């Protein structure tokens, strides 16, 4: 029987993944934790505890006491926020991963999930259909921490046979919990602003195409990867995942189909440079071949669901 610990259960991925994992493994077997309070459905559907991943002693006691077999370590400082506090972000992102990896080895955890990102790529990476194996010269502190993290994951697999699995997520779009401080966050904010104010000032340029993915596809891919047979996993750094590629101009045209008076204006800030250093589209053929990764949502379907659900959420 699996007993799963989620670190970062109040975050954008964690708040949805917790519910899905509880559906699969049973509510009482999925332990949600975060340094901040999680949404009500997370705290009410199963165990939740406030916990700081950097507090190693409490963490190890928690894992032993609750007989944890798998950890999903999702806590991180995202790209935009990390640029404001580079050393602190490096410390949080790296030290937390190393704590988990080391603890997993000591306690003998069966599996670990750790998210990487398209941020591992940089200006020198081929931008279209970015391959699984390619140049990775990130120039954000977030990207550097994710790339270093990938190397550590592979190292722990090679040296200690620790079964760590990882996905390089594209920008994730969801209506439940907002992302915090990322470069791709505009693609979530735009829906809230379109519904509430009929206009949005975008912090990226009109034609800044980036790879994105709707959260239900990301959650399914994550669980599929974690459940895949060990023999199928050939990538021990992190799997490329493609999703949908679009620009602010394209998503605003899609929103206009539903809200014709919607208007977008552009006022690029420091995140424009980050976006320019990331790929426009991703080749995820290795993930498709290894564990049959596939997605359901395109821009059209995703926009429909986002508008419908956020309207309900905002009572509009
Ligand atoms: N969505 C993340 C960010 O923008 C990328 O992993 O920081």
Short mmCIF file of C-alpha atoms and ligand atoms in Angstrom, two decimals:
data_model
loop_
_atom_site.label_atom_id
_atom_site.label_comp_id
_atom_site.label_asym_id
_atom_site.label_seq_id
_atom_site.Cartn_x
_atom_site.Cartn_y
_atom_site.Cartn_z
CA UNK A 1 0.00 0.00 0.00
CA UNK A 2 1.29 3.45 -0.92
CA UNK A 3 1.40 6.31 1.61
CA UNK A 4 2.09 9.57 -0.12
CA UNK A 5 3.48 12.86 1.20
CA UNK A 6 2.85 16.02 -0.81
CA UNK A 7 5.07 18.99 -0.06
CA UNK A 8 3.58 22.19 -1.46
CA UNK A 9 -0.04 21.01 -1.36
CA UNK A 10 -1.37 24.58 -1.24
CA UNK A 11 0.33 25.53 -4.50
CA UNK A 12 -0.88 25.57 -8.09
CA UNK A 13 0.02 21.96 -8.86
CA UNK A 14 -0.26 20.58 -5.33
CA UNK A 15 -3.82 21.72 -4.65
CA UNK A 16 -5.09 19.74 -7.66
CA UNK A 17 -2.68 16.81 -7.53
CA UNK A 18 -3.59 16.10 -3.89
CA UNK A 19 -7.25 15.60 -4.78
CA UNK A 20 -6.42 13.35 -7.75
CA UNK A 21 -3.96 11.25 -5.76
CA UNK A 22 -6.56 10.84 -3.02
CA UNK A 23 -8.97 9.52 -5.64
CA UNK A 24 -6.38 6.98 -6.72
CA UNK A 25 -4.79 5.93 -3.42
CA UNK A 26 -7.52 6.73 -0.86
CA UNK A 27 -8.00 9.95 1.11
CA UNK A 28 -6.27 8.74 4.26
CA UNK A 29 -3.13 7.66 2.37
CA UNK A 30 -2.28 11.04 0.86
CA UNK A 31 -0.72 13.47 3.37
CA UNK A 32 -0.89 17.08 2.23
CA UNK A 33 1.61 19.58 3.68
CA UNK A 34 2.64 23.18 3.00
CA UNK A 35 4.06 26.17 4.85
CA UNK A 36 0.76 27.94 4.22
CA UNK A 37 -2.86 26.92 4.64
CA UNK A 38 -4.24 24.86 1.74
CA UNK A 39 -7.68 25.24 0.09
CA UNK A 40 -10.64 23.76 1.98
CA UNK A 41 -11.07 20.72 -0.27
CA UNK A 42 -7.45 19.73 0.43
CA UNK A 43 -7.68 20.19 4.20
CA UNK A 44 -11.11 18.60 4.46
CA UNK A 45 -10.73 15.55 2.22
CA UNK A 46 -7.75 14.02 4.05
CA UNK A 47 -4.78 14.70 6.31
CA UNK A 48 -3.22 18.18 6.10
CA UNK A 49 -0.41 19.62 8.20
CA UNK A 50 1.56 22.85 8.13
CA UNK A 51 5.17 21.85 7.52
CA UNK A 52 8.34 23.57 6.34
CA UNK A 53 10.37 21.33 4.03
CA UNK A 54 13.55 23.01 5.26
CA UNK A 55 12.80 21.81 8.80
CA UNK A 56 14.58 18.50 8.30
CA UNK A 57 13.93 17.04 11.76
CA UNK A 58 10.17 17.55 11.68
CA UNK A 59 10.09 16.22 8.12
CA UNK A 60 11.90 12.99 8.91
CA UNK A 61 9.67 12.36 11.95
CA UNK A 62 6.61 13.00 9.83
CA UNK A 63 7.77 10.51 7.19
CA UNK A 64 8.59 7.79 9.70
CA UNK A 65 5.49 8.33 11.85
CA UNK A 66 3.16 8.19 8.86
CA UNK A 67 4.99 5.32 7.11
CA UNK A 68 5.39 7.39 3.93
CA UNK A 69 6.45 5.43 0.81
CA UNK A 70 6.40 8.19 -1.84
CA UNK A 71 7.05 11.94 -1.80
CA UNK A 72 5.89 14.59 -4.28
CA UNK A 73 8.11 17.58 -3.60
CA UNK A 74 6.43 20.53 -5.33
CA UNK A 75 7.55 23.51 -3.22
CA UNK A 76 9.65 26.07 -5.12
CA UNK A 77 10.16 29.78 -5.78
CA UNK A 78 9.12 30.38 -9.42
CA UNK A 79 11.02 32.25 -12.14
CA UNK A 80 9.79 35.84 -11.68
CA UNK A 81 9.91 35.84 -7.87
CA UNK A 82 13.30 34.11 -7.82
CA UNK A 83 14.85 37.01 -9.77
CA UNK A 84 13.91 39.34 -6.90
CA UNK A 85 15.58 37.17 -4.23
CA UNK A 86 18.21 35.12 -6.13
CA UNK A 87 20.21 33.65 -3.25
CA UNK A 88 17.19 32.94 -1.09
CA UNK A 89 15.42 31.28 -4.04
CA UNK A 90 18.48 29.16 -4.78
CA UNK A 91 18.64 28.13 -1.13
CA UNK A 92 14.95 27.20 -0.92
CA UNK A 93 14.84 25.37 -4.27
CA UNK A 94 18.11 23.46 -3.91
CA UNK A 95 18.32 22.77 -0.20
CA UNK A 96 14.77 21.42 -0.11
CA UNK A 97 15.50 19.00 -2.95
CA UNK A 98 18.74 17.79 -1.37
CA UNK A 99 16.98 17.29 1.98
CA UNK A 100 14.35 15.12 0.28
CA UNK A 101 16.85 13.11 -1.77
CA UNK A 102 19.03 12.40 1.20
CA UNK A 103 16.12 11.56 3.44
CA UNK A 104 14.65 9.26 0.77
CA UNK A 105 17.90 7.33 0.73
CA UNK A 106 18.11 7.10 4.52
CA UNK A 107 14.51 6.08 5.05
CA UNK A 108 14.29 3.97 1.89
CA UNK A 109 11.43 5.74 0.09
CA UNK A 110 10.10 3.90 -2.97
CA UNK A 111 9.51 6.84 -5.31
CA UNK A 112 9.96 10.59 -5.48
CA UNK A 113 8.36 13.10 -7.84
CA UNK A 114 10.07 16.44 -8.39
CA UNK A 115 9.01 19.00 -11.01
CA UNK A 116 11.48 20.58 -13.38
CA UNK A 117 10.59 23.20 -15.98
CA UNK A 118 11.10 24.60 -19.48
CA UNK A 119 13.21 27.13 -17.55
CA UNK A 120 16.19 24.72 -17.79
CA UNK A 121 16.54 25.95 -21.37
CA UNK A 122 18.14 29.24 -22.32
CA UNK A 123 18.99 31.61 -25.15
CA UNK A 124 21.33 29.09 -26.82
CA UNK A 125 18.71 26.30 -26.90
CA UNK A 126 16.92 25.59 -30.21
CA UNK A 127 13.54 27.31 -29.73
CA UNK A 128 11.24 25.28 -31.94
CA UNK A 129 10.49 21.68 -31.01
CA UNK A 130 13.19 21.79 -28.36
CA UNK A 131 14.58 18.25 -28.09
CA UNK A 132 14.84 16.18 -24.92
CA UNK A 133 18.64 16.29 -25.07
CA UNK A 134 19.92 19.69 -26.11
CA UNK A 135 21.84 22.75 -24.95
CA UNK A 136 20.76 23.79 -21.44
CA UNK A 137 22.26 27.14 -20.48
CA UNK A 138 19.55 28.80 -18.37
CA UNK A 139 20.10 32.38 -17.27
CA UNK A 140 17.50 32.72 -14.54
CA UNK A 141 18.17 31.62 -10.98
CA UNK A 142 15.03 29.47 -11.16
CA UNK A 143 16.28 27.76 -14.34
CA UNK A 144 19.73 27.22 -12.87
CA UNK A 145 18.18 25.63 -9.77
CA UNK A 146 15.99 23.34 -11.89
CA UNK A 147 18.90 22.27 -14.08
CA UNK A 148 21.09 21.57 -11.06
CA UNK A 149 18.16 19.70 -9.50
CA UNK A 150 17.83 17.50 -12.59
CA UNK A 151 21.51 16.64 -12.36
CA UNK A 152 21.11 15.72 -8.68
CA UNK A 153 18.08 13.52 -9.42
CA UNK A 154 20.00 11.62 -12.06
CA UNK A 155 23.00 11.37 -9.75
CA UNK A 156 20.93 9.87 -6.91
CA UNK A 157 19.40 7.39 -9.33
CA UNK A 158 22.78 6.32 -10.71
CA UNK A 159 24.54 6.19 -7.37
CA UNK A 160 21.81 5.00 -4.99
CA UNK A 161 19.15 3.58 -7.35
CA UNK A 162 16.66 6.07 -5.92
CA UNK A 163 13.57 6.08 -8.18
CA UNK A 164 13.05 9.81 -8.79
CA UNK A 165 10.78 10.83 -11.65
CA UNK A 166 10.43 14.29 -13.10
CA UNK A 167 8.69 16.39 -15.75
CA UNK A 168 9.85 19.65 -17.32
CA UNK A 169 6.46 21.35 -17.07
CA UNK A 170 5.54 24.04 -19.55
CA UNK A 171 3.56 27.02 -18.18
CA UNK A 172 0.63 25.55 -16.26
CA UNK A 173 -2.86 27.00 -16.56
CA UNK A 174 -5.55 26.32 -14.00
CA UNK A 175 -8.61 27.92 -12.48
CA UNK A 176 -8.36 26.53 -8.96
CA UNK A 177 -5.19 27.95 -7.42
CA UNK A 178 -3.30 30.80 -9.02
CA UNK A 179 0.40 30.42 -9.70
CA UNK A 180 2.69 32.79 -7.87
CA UNK A 181 5.51 34.75 -9.42
CA UNK A 182 6.05 32.85 -12.67
CA UNK A 183 6.68 34.15 -16.19
CA UNK A 184 3.78 32.18 -17.64
CA UNK A 185 1.29 33.49 -15.02
CA UNK A 186 -0.15 35.99 -17.50
CA UNK A 187 -2.01 33.10 -19.15
CA UNK A 188 -3.96 32.59 -15.90
CA UNK A 189 -4.38 36.26 -14.88
CA UNK A 190 -5.80 37.12 -18.30
CA UNK A 191 -8.92 35.02 -17.66
CA UNK A 192 -9.68 36.66 -14.30
CA UNK A 193 -9.21 40.14 -15.77
CA UNK A 194 -11.23 39.33 -18.91
CA UNK A 195 -14.18 38.21 -16.78
CA UNK A 196 -13.95 40.94 -14.11
CA UNK A 197 -12.82 44.00 -16.13
CA UNK A 198 -13.02 43.10 -19.83
CA UNK A 199 -9.42 44.21 -20.23
CA UNK A 200 -5.91 43.03 -19.37
CA UNK A 201 -2.48 44.66 -19.37
CA UNK A 202 -0.05 41.91 -20.30
CA UNK A 203 3.52 41.84 -18.92
CA UNK A 204 4.75 39.97 -22.02
CA UNK A 205 4.77 41.11 -25.68
CA UNK A 206 1.98 40.20 -28.05
CA UNK A 207 3.99 37.58 -29.95
CA UNK A 208 5.86 35.92 -27.04
CA UNK A 209 4.98 32.31 -27.78
CA UNK A 210 5.58 29.86 -24.94
CA UNK A 211 4.72 26.20 -24.32
CA UNK A 212 1.74 25.86 -21.95
CA UNK A 213 -0.49 23.13 -20.59
CA UNK A 214 -3.92 22.92 -19.00
CA UNK A 215 -3.73 21.53 -15.46
CA UNK A 216 -5.89 18.39 -15.99
CA UNK A 217 -3.43 17.24 -18.67
CA UNK A 218 -0.47 18.00 -16.41
CA UNK A 219 -2.00 16.11 -13.48
CA UNK A 220 -2.76 13.09 -15.64
CA UNK A 221 0.76 13.09 -17.10
CA UNK A 222 2.26 13.28 -13.60
CA UNK A 223 0.29 10.32 -12.28
CA UNK A 224 0.91 8.33 -15.50
CA UNK A 225 4.65 8.90 -15.19
CA UNK A 226 4.66 7.89 -11.52
CA UNK A 227 2.67 4.73 -12.24
CA UNK A 228 4.70 3.70 -15.30
CA UNK A 229 6.67 0.50 -15.03
CA UNK A 230 10.20 1.10 -13.82
CA UNK A 231 11.66 -0.52 -16.95
CA UNK A 232 9.97 2.13 -19.15
CA UNK A 233 11.72 5.10 -17.56
CA UNK A 234 14.75 5.99 -19.66
CA UNK A 235 15.12 9.63 -18.60
CA UNK A 236 16.44 10.16 -15.09
CA UNK A 237 16.91 13.91 -15.36
CA UNK A 238 13.45 15.16 -16.41
CA UNK A 239 11.02 14.48 -19.26
CA UNK A 240 10.12 17.17 -21.83
CA UNK A 241 6.37 17.76 -22.00
CA UNK A 242 4.89 19.72 -24.90
CA UNK A 243 1.29 20.79 -24.42
CA UNK A 244 -0.04 23.79 -26.33
CA UNK A 245 2.09 26.66 -27.61
CA UNK A 246 0.52 30.10 -27.91
CA UNK A 247 1.28 33.82 -27.51
CA UNK A 248 -0.58 36.52 -25.54
CA UNK A 249 -2.02 37.73 -28.86
CA UNK A 250 -3.38 34.29 -29.69
CA UNK A 251 -4.94 33.62 -26.29
CA UNK A 252 -6.58 37.06 -26.29
CA UNK A 253 -8.13 36.32 -29.73
CA UNK A 254 -9.49 33.08 -28.30
CA UNK A 255 -10.99 34.93 -25.29
CA UNK A 256 -12.53 37.53 -27.66
CA UNK A 257 -14.56 34.74 -29.28
CA UNK A 258 -16.41 34.46 -25.95
CA UNK A 259 -16.09 38.07 -24.71
CA UNK A 260 -16.02 40.26 -27.85
CA UNK A 261 -15.42 43.52 -25.93
CA UNK A 262 -12.26 42.12 -24.26
CA UNK A 263 -9.18 44.27 -24.86
CA UNK A 264 -5.54 43.46 -24.24
CA UNK A 265 -2.69 45.97 -23.98
CA UNK A 266 1.01 45.19 -23.64
CA UNK A 267 3.45 46.56 -21.08
CA UNK A 268 6.37 44.13 -20.97
CA UNK A 269 8.38 44.04 -17.74
CA UNK A 270 11.50 42.10 -16.65
CA UNK A 271 9.74 38.81 -17.37
CA UNK A 272 9.81 39.53 -21.13
CA UNK A 273 13.53 38.76 -21.15
CA UNK A 274 12.92 35.49 -19.32
CA UNK A 275 10.21 34.52 -21.83
CA UNK A 276 12.54 35.29 -24.72
CA UNK A 277 15.11 32.88 -23.35
CA UNK A 278 12.64 29.96 -23.19
CA UNK A 279 11.51 27.63 -26.01
CA UNK A 280 8.44 28.30 -28.13
CA UNK A 281 7.53 24.64 -28.53
CA UNK A 282 8.74 21.36 -27.06
CA UNK A 283 9.48 17.95 -28.56
CA UNK A 284 8.08 15.43 -26.10
CA UNK A 285 8.44 12.33 -28.25
CA UNK A 286 10.53 10.55 -25.59
CA UNK A 287 7.74 10.92 -22.98
CA UNK A 288 5.21 9.70 -25.56
CA UNK A 289 7.32 6.69 -26.43
CA UNK A 290 8.38 5.74 -22.89
CA UNK A 291 5.14 6.06 -20.93
CA UNK A 292 2.54 6.95 -23.54
CA UNK A 293 2.10 10.56 -22.51
CA UNK A 294 -0.82 12.33 -24.24
CA UNK A 295 -3.00 15.42 -23.79
CA UNK A 296 -6.63 16.28 -24.36
CA UNK A 297 -6.80 20.07 -24.25
CA UNK A 298 -6.01 22.52 -27.03
CA UNK A 299 -6.25 26.34 -26.72
CA UNK A 300 -9.88 26.36 -27.75
CA UNK A 301 -11.10 23.73 -25.27
CA UNK A 302 -8.96 25.09 -22.45
CA UNK A 303 -10.28 28.65 -22.93
CA UNK A 304 -13.86 27.42 -22.79
CA UNK A 305 -13.32 25.59 -19.49
CA UNK A 306 -11.25 28.40 -17.93
CA UNK A 307 -13.91 31.03 -18.68
CA UNK A 308 -16.75 28.83 -17.50
CA UNK A 309 -15.08 27.82 -14.22
CA UNK A 310 -13.69 31.24 -13.30
CA UNK A 311 -17.11 32.82 -13.94
CA UNK A 312 -18.60 30.35 -11.46
CA UNK A 313 -15.78 31.02 -8.99
CA UNK A 314 -16.19 34.80 -9.21
CA UNK A 315 -19.98 34.57 -9.21
CA UNK A 316 -20.23 36.45 -12.52
N1 LIG B 1 5.64 28.47 -15.01
C1 LIG B 1 6.95 28.58 -14.45
C2 LIG B 1 7.37 29.98 -14.34
O1 LIG B 1 6.91 30.78 -15.11
C3 LIG B 1 7.93 27.83 -15.30
O2 LIG B 1 8.21 26.62 -14.74
O3 LIG B 1 8.19 30.28 -13.54
#
